[in-house]
Coordinates of C-alpha atoms and ligand atoms in Angstrom, one line a residue:
X729 CA 121.7 128.2 101.3
X730 CA 120.8 130.2 104.9
X731 CA 120.0 127.7 108.1
X732 CA 118.5 125.0 108.2
X733 CA 116.4 123.2 111.0
X734 CA 115.4 120.0 111.6
X735 CA 112.9 118.7 113.9
X736 CA 111.9 114.8 115.2
X737 CA 108.0 113.8 113.8
X738 CA 106.9 110.9 116.3
X739 CA 104.5 108.7 115.1
X740 CA 101.1 108.7 116.7
X741 CA 98.8 106.0 118.3
X742 CA 94.9 106.7 118.6
X743 CA 94.1 104.7 121.3
X744 CA 90.6 104.6 121.1
X745 CA 88.1 106.1 118.2
X746 CA 84.6 106.8 117.8
X747 CA 83.1 107.9 114.4
X748 CA 80.3 110.0 115.4
X749 CA 79.1 110.9 112.4
X750 CA 79.3 112.5 108.9
X751 CA 79.5 115.6 108.4
X752 CA 78.5 118.0 105.3
X753 CA 81.7 118.4 103.9
X754 CA 81.6 114.5 103.6
X755 CA 84.3 113.7 105.8
X756 CA 83.1 111.8 109.1
X757 CA 83.2 113.3 112.7
X758 CA 85.8 111.8 115.2
X759 CA 86.3 111.7 118.8
X760 CA 89.7 109.8 119.6
X761 CA 92.6 109.8 122.1
X762 CA 95.2 110.7 119.9
X763 CA 98.9 109.6 121.5
X764 CA 102.2 110.3 120.3
X765 CA 104.7 106.9 119.7
X766 CA 108.6 107.1 120.7
X767 CA 108.9 106.4 116.5
X768 CA 110.0 109.1 114.6
X769 CA 111.0 110.3 111.2
X770 CA 113.3 113.6 111.2
X771 CA 112.5 116.6 108.9
X772 CA 114.9 118.9 107.8
X773 CA 113.9 122.1 106.5
X774 CA 115.7 124.8 104.4
X775 CA 115.4 128.1 102.7
X776 CA 115.2 127.0 98.9
X777 CA 115.0 129.0 95.5
X778 CA 112.5 126.4 94.9
X779 CA 110.2 123.7 96.1
X780 CA 111.8 120.6 96.7
X781 CA 111.0 118.0 98.9
X782 CA 113.1 114.5 99.3
X783 CA 111.9 111.1 101.0
X784 CA 113.7 108.3 101.7
X785 CA 110.7 106.1 101.5
X786 CA 108.6 106.4 97.6
X787 CA 105.4 107.9 98.9
X788 CA 103.9 108.5 95.3
X789 CA 102.5 111.1 94.1
X790 CA 102.9 114.6 95.8
X791 CA 104.4 114.3 99.1
X792 CA 102.0 116.3 101.4
X793 CA 105.1 117.8 102.9
X794 CA 105.3 119.8 99.4
X795 CA 101.3 120.5 100.1
X796 CA 102.3 121.9 104.2
X797 CA 105.1 124.7 102.2
X798 CA 102.3 125.7 99.7
X799 CA 99.3 125.5 102.3
X800 CA 102.0 128.0 104.7
X801 CA 103.0 130.1 102.2
X802 CA 99.3 131.1 100.3
X803 CA 98.1 131.9 104.2
X804 CA 101.5 133.9 104.5
X805 CA 101.7 135.3 100.9
X806 CA 104.9 133.9 100.1
X807 CA 106.7 132.4 97.3
X808 CA 106.4 128.7 97.9
X809 CA 109.9 127.4 98.1
X810 CA 111.7 125.3 100.8
X811 CA 114.0 122.2 100.8
X812 CA 112.6 119.6 102.6
X813 CA 114.3 116.5 103.6
X814 CA 112.5 113.7 105.3
X815 CA 114.4 110.7 106.8
X816 CA 111.1 107.6 106.6
X817 CA 111.6 105.3 109.6
X818 CA 107.3 105.6 109.9
X819 CA 105.6 103.3 107.5
X820 CA 103.6 104.6 105.4
X821 CA 99.8 104.6 104.7
X822 CA 99.9 102.0 108.3
X823 CA 97.5 104.0 110.4
X824 CA 100.6 105.7 112.3
X825 CA 100.3 109.6 110.8
X826 CA 103.9 109.6 109.3
X827 CA 102.6 111.9 106.1
X828 CA 100.7 113.9 108.8
X829 CA 103.9 114.2 111.3
X830 CA 106.2 115.2 108.5
X831 CA 104.0 117.6 107.6
X832 CA 103.3 119.2 110.8
X833 CA 106.8 119.4 111.5
X834 CA 107.4 120.9 108.2
X835 CA 104.7 123.5 108.8
X836 CA 106.6 124.5 112.2
X837 CA 110.3 124.7 110.9
X838 CA 108.7 126.6 107.9
X839 CA 107.4 129.1 110.0
X840 CA 110.4 129.9 112.1
X841 CA 112.6 129.7 109.5
X842 CA 110.3 132.8 108.1
X843 CA 109.7 134.1 110.8
X844 CA 105.8 133.8 109.9
X845 CA 103.1 134.5 113.0
X846 CA 99.8 132.4 112.1
X847 CA 97.7 130.2 113.5
X848 CA 99.2 127.2 112.1
X849 CA 96.7 124.9 113.4
X850 CA 94.0 126.5 110.9
X851 CA 96.2 125.7 108.1
X852 CA 97.2 122.3 109.5
X853 CA 93.3 121.4 109.4
X854 CA 94.1 122.4 105.3
X855 CA 96.9 120.0 105.2
X856 CA 95.2 117.0 106.3
X857 CA 93.6 116.0 109.2
X858 CA 95.6 114.5 111.5
X859 CA 97.6 117.5 110.8
X860 CA 96.4 120.0 114.0
X861 CA 97.5 116.9 116.2
X862 CA 100.6 117.3 115.6
X863 CA 100.8 121.2 115.1
X864 CA 99.7 120.8 118.8
X865 CA 102.7 119.3 120.2
X866 CA 101.3 116.9 123.1
X867 CA 102.2 114.1 124.0
X868 CA 98.6 113.1 123.9
X869 CA 95.0 114.9 123.4
X870 CA 92.0 114.6 122.7
X871 CA 90.9 114.8 119.0
X872 CA 87.5 116.0 117.7
X873 CA 85.9 117.6 114.5
X874 CA 87.3 116.3 111.7
X875 CA 91.2 116.0 113.7
X876 CA 90.9 119.7 113.8
X877 CA 89.6 120.4 117.8
X878 CA 93.1 119.5 120.1
X879 CA 92.9 119.3 123.4
X880 CA 95.8 118.7 125.3
X881 CA 95.9 115.6 127.7
X882 CA 98.0 115.3 131.1
X883 CA 101.0 112.9 129.3
X884 CA 100.7 109.5 130.7
X885 CA 103.9 106.9 130.0
X886 CA 101.8 103.9 128.1
X887 CA 104.0 100.8 127.6
X888 CA 103.0 99.7 123.9
X889 CA 103.7 96.7 121.5
X890 CA 103.0 98.0 117.7
X891 CA 102.2 95.0 115.4
X892 CA 103.3 96.6 111.9
X893 CA 101.8 94.5 108.9
X894 CA 103.9 95.4 105.4
X895 CA 100.4 95.8 103.8
X896 CA 99.3 99.5 103.6
X897 CA 95.7 100.7 103.5
X898 CA 94.5 104.1 101.8
X899 CA 92.1 105.9 104.6
X900 CA 89.7 107.5 102.0
X901 CA 89.0 103.7 101.4
X902 CA 88.5 102.6 105.0
X903 CA 86.0 105.5 105.6
X904 CA 84.4 104.7 102.5
X905 CA 84.0 101.1 103.1
X906 CA 81.9 102.4 106.6
X907 CA 78.6 101.6 107.5
X908 CA 76.4 103.8 109.4
X909 CA 75.2 101.1 112.4
X910 CA 79.0 100.4 113.0
X911 CA 79.3 104.2 114.5
X912 CA 79.2 104.1 118.1
X913 CA 78.2 105.7 120.5
X914 CA 81.3 106.8 122.0
X915 CA 81.4 106.3 125.7
X916 CA 85.1 104.2 125.2
X917 CA 86.5 107.5 124.2
X918 CA 84.4 109.4 126.5
X919 CA 85.8 107.0 129.8
X920 CA 89.4 106.8 128.5
X921 CA 89.5 110.7 128.1
X922 CA 88.1 111.3 131.7
X923 CA 90.1 109.0 133.3
X924 CA 93.2 110.3 131.2
X925 CA 92.2 113.5 132.7
X926 CA 92.0 112.6 135.3
X927 CA 95.1 111.2 135.6
X928 CA 93.9 107.2 137.0
X929 CA 93.9 105.4 133.6
X930 CA 95.2 102.4 134.5
X931 CA 97.0 99.9 131.7
X932 CA 94.1 97.9 132.1
X933 CA 91.6 100.6 131.9
X934 CA 93.5 102.0 128.3
X935 CA 93.2 97.6 127.1
X936 CA 89.7 97.8 127.6
X937 CA 88.6 100.9 126.0
X938 CA 91.4 100.8 123.1
X939 CA 88.3 100.3 120.5
X940 CA 88.0 101.8 117.4
X941 CA 84.7 101.9 115.4
X942 CA 86.7 101.9 111.8
X943 CA 87.5 97.9 112.6
X944 CA 84.9 96.1 111.1
X945 CA 86.0 98.5 108.1
X946 CA 89.3 97.4 108.2
X947 CA 88.9 94.2 108.4
X948 CA 86.6 93.7 104.8
X949 CA 89.3 95.1 103.2
X950 CA 92.2 93.6 105.0
X951 CA 90.9 90.8 106.2
X952 CA 94.3 89.6 107.7
X953 CA 93.3 91.6 110.3
X954 CA 91.2 89.5 111.9
X955 CA 93.7 86.7 111.3
X956 CA 96.1 88.3 113.4
X957 CA 94.3 89.5 116.2
X958 CA 92.5 85.8 116.8
X959 CA 96.0 84.8 116.7
X960 CA 97.1 87.3 119.3
X961 CA 93.9 86.4 121.1
X962 CA 94.4 82.5 121.5
X963 CA 98.0 83.6 123.4
X964 CA 95.9 85.9 125.6
X965 CA 96.8 89.3 123.8
X966 CA 93.8 92.0 122.8
X967 CA 95.1 94.0 119.9
X968 CA 93.3 97.1 118.8
X969 CA 93.5 98.9 116.0
X970 CA 95.2 102.4 115.3
X971 CA 94.2 105.1 112.5
X972 CA 92.5 103.6 109.5
X973 CA 95.0 100.7 110.2
X974 CA 96.3 97.9 109.2
X975 CA 98.6 99.1 112.3
X976 CA 97.5 96.8 115.4
X977 CA 98.7 97.7 118.8
X978 CA 98.3 95.8 122.2
X979 CA 98.4 97.8 125.9
X980 CA 101.0 96.3 128.4
X981 CA 101.3 97.7 131.9
X982 CA 105.1 97.7 131.8
X983 CA 108.6 97.8 130.0
X984 CA 108.6 93.8 131.1
X985 CA 105.2 93.1 129.6
X986 CA 106.0 95.2 126.9
X987 CA 109.0 92.8 126.2
X988 CA 106.8 89.3 127.2
X989 CA 103.6 90.4 124.5
X990 CA 106.0 91.2 121.8
X991 CA 107.7 87.9 122.3
X992 CA 104.5 85.8 122.5
X993 CA 103.3 87.7 119.5
X994 CA 106.8 87.2 117.2
X995 CA 106.6 83.3 118.2
X996 CA 102.8 83.4 116.7
X997 CA 104.5 85.0 113.5
X998 CA 103.5 89.3 114.1
X999 CA 106.3 91.8 113.3
X1000 CA 106.1 92.9 117.1
X1001 CA 107.8 95.4 118.7
X1002 CA 107.6 97.6 122.0
X1003 CA 106.9 101.3 121.8
X1004 CA 106.6 103.8 124.5
X1005 CA 103.3 105.9 124.0
X1006 CA 102.5 109.3 125.3
X1007 CA 106.4 110.7 124.9
Ligands
C5P1195 O1 92.3 114.6 105.6 P1 92.9 113.0 105.2 O2 93.9 113.7 103.8 O3 94.0 112.7 105.8 O4 91.8 112.2 104.9 C1 92.1 111.3 103.9 C2 90.6 111.0 103.3 O5 89.6 110.2 104.7 C3 89.8 111.9 103.3 O6 89.2 112.5 101.8 C4 88.2 111.3 103.7 O7 87.9 110.7 102.5 C5 88.3 110.4 104.4 N1 87.9 110.9 106.0 C6 86.9 111.0 106.8 N2 86.9 111.9 107.7 C7 87.7 111.9 108.8 C8 89.0 112.2 107.9 C9 89.1 111.7 107.0 O8 86.1 110.7 106.1 N3 87.7 112.5 109.4

């Protein structure tokens, strides 16, 4: 069977996200600060005689990890044969990047097993917009373009509370719902990037700049997002959107504050859990 490689595939949060334009290829141009989260899937990759992906969750349709195997095989002239096992903990279609992270872990593990030296970030961008961030292996990064431009930022320990609805939202549907006038100047992203780069981003600073241009579109498709945010705001907690949602998060001052916020949100009926971001 040969050896196997197991990788931890972290979730991500978009601390801030701006949609800056629409590209000729139909995708939207983004500027976003990505942070890795201490919530992760396990991905095990082994050589195989065919392509098989087993996932503890039902992803419906072809697993993005299978697309990753095929993309690396095509780029290196090999047969797309591998055995991938994914132990899913990151909720699906939640805005937490779980599938993209699994795909990146698969690419990295397979490149090691096959001993191929290729530009994984270019291959990653063909697999999915968020995959290059995970391949880059930075705990915190500025991501631009369609997601293919990734620049690491200095790590900053951030305590957050993640509100994890059971609903799913399709990224494509949210982008399709976005109105031209909802694109912002990207001042919130630029300010956050500068503060993180200079190591002077306090929790309060991150909280204020944690804005996401996809929020109005996500709320139109999933009106519950507005109700959850209002319920939290009435209790003094500001909830921001990650990715295309529907997952929301609050930025806490420290671990004790995160526990306090999670308690408040749970009392309001929300599924809230404290996590560390930028891990
Ligand atoms: O690349 P990925 O498969 O993650 O994107 C899913 C869908 O989200 C795309 O088909 C596209 O409709 C939309 N999208 C976009 N602009 C981006 C990323 C995604 O329009 N930067």
